Amino acid sequence: MKWFQKSSATIRIEPHPKPLKIGGKETVLDVALSNKLDIGHTCEGMGSCTTCRVFVLDGDAGPRTEIEQERADERGFADNERLACQIKPIEGLKLKLP
Ligand code: FES
């Protein structure tokens, strides 16, 4: 599937029971926090702490940012292990909190 980013999207973040509509420039972390999901964010979205880790269950989360790639390499992340503060909502993306 070709990666692309739209200005708005509907995604799922388990264990939230409903699809979440997202628009604008929000990250997945922003969306998770605004929907009261229990997700870490010690560095406040700077991409350095990795407490906002999520797993991609379905869909394409797009390429890693440079800082996310550095953290992934350091910590041996699986391909579907991503940082919520570094990814943008993409239509149909389905994620799960650890
Ligand atoms: S909030 Fe720290 S890496 Fe995402």
PDB file of C-alpha atoms and ligand atoms in Angstrom:
ATOM      1  CA  MET A   1       0.000   0.000   0.000  1.00  0.00           C
ATOM      2  CA  LYS A   2       1.310   3.427  -0.902  1.00  0.00           C
ATOM      3  CA  TRP A   3       1.901   5.722   2.039  1.00  0.00           C
ATOM      4  CA  PHE A   4       0.088   9.035   2.029  1.00  0.00           C
ATOM      5  CA  GLN A   5      -1.135  11.503   4.597  1.00  0.00           C
ATOM      6  CA  LYS A   6      -4.475  13.259   4.462  1.00  0.00           C
ATOM      7  CA  SER A   7      -5.536  16.365   6.337  1.00  0.00           C
ATOM      8  CA  SER A   8      -8.073  14.322   8.285  1.00  0.00           C
ATOM      9  CA  ALA A   9      -8.517  10.643   9.009  1.00  0.00           C
ATOM     10  CA  THR A  10     -10.358   8.052  11.035  1.00  0.00           C
ATOM     11  CA  ILE A  11      -8.140   5.658  12.965  1.00  0.00           C
ATOM     12  CA  ARG A  12      -8.454   3.156  15.788  1.00  0.00           C
ATOM     13  CA  ILE A  13      -6.285   2.965  18.870  1.00  0.00           C
ATOM     14  CA  GLU A  14      -7.011  -0.112  20.987  1.00  0.00           C
ATOM     15  CA  PRO A  15      -8.248  -0.319  23.667  1.00  0.00           C
ATOM     16  CA  HIS A  16     -10.402   2.704  22.767  1.00  0.00           C
ATOM     17  CA  PRO A  17     -13.731   1.177  21.701  1.00  0.00           C
ATOM     18  CA  LYS A  18     -14.581   3.625  18.905  1.00  0.00           C
ATOM     19  CA  PRO A  19     -13.022   4.938  15.705  1.00  0.00           C
ATOM     20  CA  LEU A  20     -11.336   8.290  16.320  1.00  0.00           C
ATOM     21  CA  LYS A  21     -11.632  11.197  13.895  1.00  0.00           C
ATOM     22  CA  ILE A  22      -8.547  13.288  13.546  1.00  0.00           C
ATOM     23  CA  GLY A  23      -7.843  16.418  11.612  1.00  0.00           C
ATOM     24  CA  GLY A  24      -5.138  18.980  11.160  1.00  0.00           C
ATOM     25  CA  LYS A  25      -1.606  18.554  12.356  1.00  0.00           C
ATOM     26  CA  GLU A  26      -2.204  16.270  15.336  1.00  0.00           C
ATOM     27  CA  THR A  27       0.048  13.315  16.015  1.00  0.00           C
ATOM     28  CA  VAL A  28      -1.267   9.962  17.135  1.00  0.00           C
ATOM     29  CA  LEU A  29      -0.063  10.878  20.649  1.00  0.00           C
ATOM     30  CA  ASP A  30      -2.220  14.034  20.608  1.00  0.00           C
ATOM     31  CA  VAL A  31      -5.221  11.971  19.580  1.00  0.00           C
ATOM     32  CA  ALA A  32      -4.592   9.305  22.215  1.00  0.00           C
ATOM     33  CA  LEU A  33      -4.273  11.889  24.981  1.00  0.00           C
ATOM     34  CA  SER A  34      -7.339  13.869  23.901  1.00  0.00           C
ATOM     35  CA  ASN A  35      -9.321  10.631  24.016  1.00  0.00           C
ATOM     36  CA  LYS A  36      -8.073   9.821  27.523  1.00  0.00           C
ATOM     37  CA  LEU A  37      -6.030   6.779  26.570  1.00  0.00           C
ATOM     38  CA  ASP A  38      -3.362   5.774  29.086  1.00  0.00           C
ATOM     39  CA  ILE A  39      -0.202   6.421  27.080  1.00  0.00           C
ATOM     40  CA  GLY A  40       3.191   7.583  28.335  1.00  0.00           C
ATOM     41  CA  HIS A  41       4.723  10.817  27.064  1.00  0.00           C
ATOM     42  CA  THR A  42       7.608  11.618  29.384  1.00  0.00           C
ATOM     43  CA  CYS A  43       9.472  13.769  26.828  1.00  0.00           C
ATOM     44  CA  GLU A  44       6.235  15.521  25.762  1.00  0.00           C
ATOM     45  CA  GLY A  45       6.440  14.377  22.159  1.00  0.00           C
ATOM     46  CA  MET A  46      10.094  15.055  21.430  1.00  0.00           C
ATOM     47  CA  GLY A  47      10.754  11.482  20.306  1.00  0.00           C
ATOM     48  CA  SER A  48      13.391  10.732  22.916  1.00  0.00           C
ATOM     49  CA  CYS A  49      11.748   8.774  25.740  1.00  0.00           C
ATOM     50  CA  THR A  50       9.918   5.979  23.839  1.00  0.00           C
ATOM     51  CA  THR A  51       7.168   5.870  26.495  1.00  0.00           C
ATOM     52  CA  CYS A  52       4.570   6.537  23.784  1.00  0.00           C
ATOM     53  CA  ARG A  53       5.280   3.255  21.980  1.00  0.00           C
ATOM     54  CA  VAL A  54       2.380   1.769  20.017  1.00  0.00           C
ATOM     55  CA  PHE A  55       2.012  -1.245  17.762  1.00  0.00           C
ATOM     56  CA  VAL A  56       0.631  -0.978  14.247  1.00  0.00           C
ATOM     57  CA  LEU A  57      -1.969  -3.703  13.744  1.00  0.00           C
ATOM     58  CA  ASP A  58      -3.168  -2.607  10.313  1.00  0.00           C
ATOM     59  CA  GLY A  59      -2.359   0.106   7.806  1.00  0.00           C
ATOM     60  CA  ASP A  60       0.779   1.994   6.948  1.00  0.00           C
ATOM     61  CA  ALA A  61       2.081   4.502   9.504  1.00  0.00           C
ATOM     62  CA  GLY A  62       4.468   6.046   7.000  1.00  0.00           C
ATOM     63  CA  PRO A  63       8.216   6.421   7.227  1.00  0.00           C
ATOM     64  CA  ARG A  64       9.954   6.898  10.566  1.00  0.00           C
ATOM     65  CA  THR A  65      11.256  10.349  11.431  1.00  0.00           C
ATOM     66  CA  GLU A  66      15.005  10.586  11.944  1.00  0.00           C
ATOM     67  CA  ILE A  67      14.739  10.631  15.738  1.00  0.00           C
ATOM     68  CA  GLU A  68      12.265   7.746  15.719  1.00  0.00           C
ATOM     69  CA  GLN A  69      14.639   5.715  13.562  1.00  0.00           C
ATOM     70  CA  GLU A  70      17.478   6.401  16.005  1.00  0.00           C
ATOM     71  CA  ARG A  71      15.369   5.211  18.971  1.00  0.00           C
ATOM     72  CA  ALA A  72      14.140   2.164  17.016  1.00  0.00           C
ATOM     73  CA  ASP A  73      17.699   1.172  16.153  1.00  0.00           C
ATOM     74  CA  GLU A  74      18.920   1.669  19.729  1.00  0.00           C
ATOM     75  CA  ARG A  75      16.105  -0.356  21.245  1.00  0.00           C
ATOM     76  CA  GLY A  76      15.605  -2.965  18.560  1.00  0.00           C
ATOM     77  CA  PHE A  77      12.014  -2.057  17.736  1.00  0.00           C
ATOM     78  CA  ALA A  78      10.016  -4.433  15.588  1.00  0.00           C
ATOM     79  CA  ASP A  79       8.894  -3.031  12.227  1.00  0.00           C
ATOM     80  CA  ASN A  80       5.388  -2.393  13.594  1.00  0.00           C
ATOM     81  CA  GLU A  81       6.612  -0.776  16.823  1.00  0.00           C
ATOM     82  CA  ARG A  82       6.286   2.993  16.489  1.00  0.00           C
ATOM     83  CA  LEU A  83       6.358   6.190  18.525  1.00  0.00           C
ATOM     84  CA  ALA A  84       2.912   7.772  18.719  1.00  0.00           C
ATOM     85  CA  CYS A  85       4.403  11.250  18.964  1.00  0.00           C
ATOM     86  CA  GLN A  86       6.205  10.817  15.663  1.00  0.00           C
ATOM     87  CA  ILE A  87       3.420   9.482  13.469  1.00  0.00           C
ATOM     88  CA  LYS A  88       0.505  11.264  11.904  1.00  0.00           C
ATOM     89  CA  PRO A  89      -2.939   9.721  11.663  1.00  0.00           C
ATOM     90  CA  ILE A  90      -3.432   8.058   8.304  1.00  0.00           C
ATOM     91  CA  GLU A  91      -6.845   6.873   7.175  1.00  0.00           C
ATOM     92  CA  GLY A  92      -7.558   3.329   8.297  1.00  0.00           C
ATOM     93  CA  LEU A  93      -4.568   3.061  10.616  1.00  0.00           C
ATOM     94  CA  LYS A  94      -5.196   0.603  13.441  1.00  0.00           C
ATOM     95  CA  LEU A  95      -2.936   0.754  16.482  1.00  0.00           C
ATOM     96  CA  LYS A  96      -2.682  -0.889  19.864  1.00  0.00           C
ATOM     97  CA  LEU A  97      -1.161   0.336  23.090  1.00  0.00           C
ATOM     98  CA  PRO A  98       1.391  -2.073  24.654  1.00  0.00           C
TER      99      PRO A  98
HETATM  100  S1  FES B   1       6.503  11.159  23.994  1.00  0.00           S
HETATM  101 FE1  FES B   1       8.571  10.667  24.275  1.00  0.00          FE
HETATM  102  S2  FES B   1       9.070   9.514  22.534  1.00  0.00           S
HETATM  103 FE2  FES B   1       7.018  10.035  22.224  1.00  0.00          FE
END
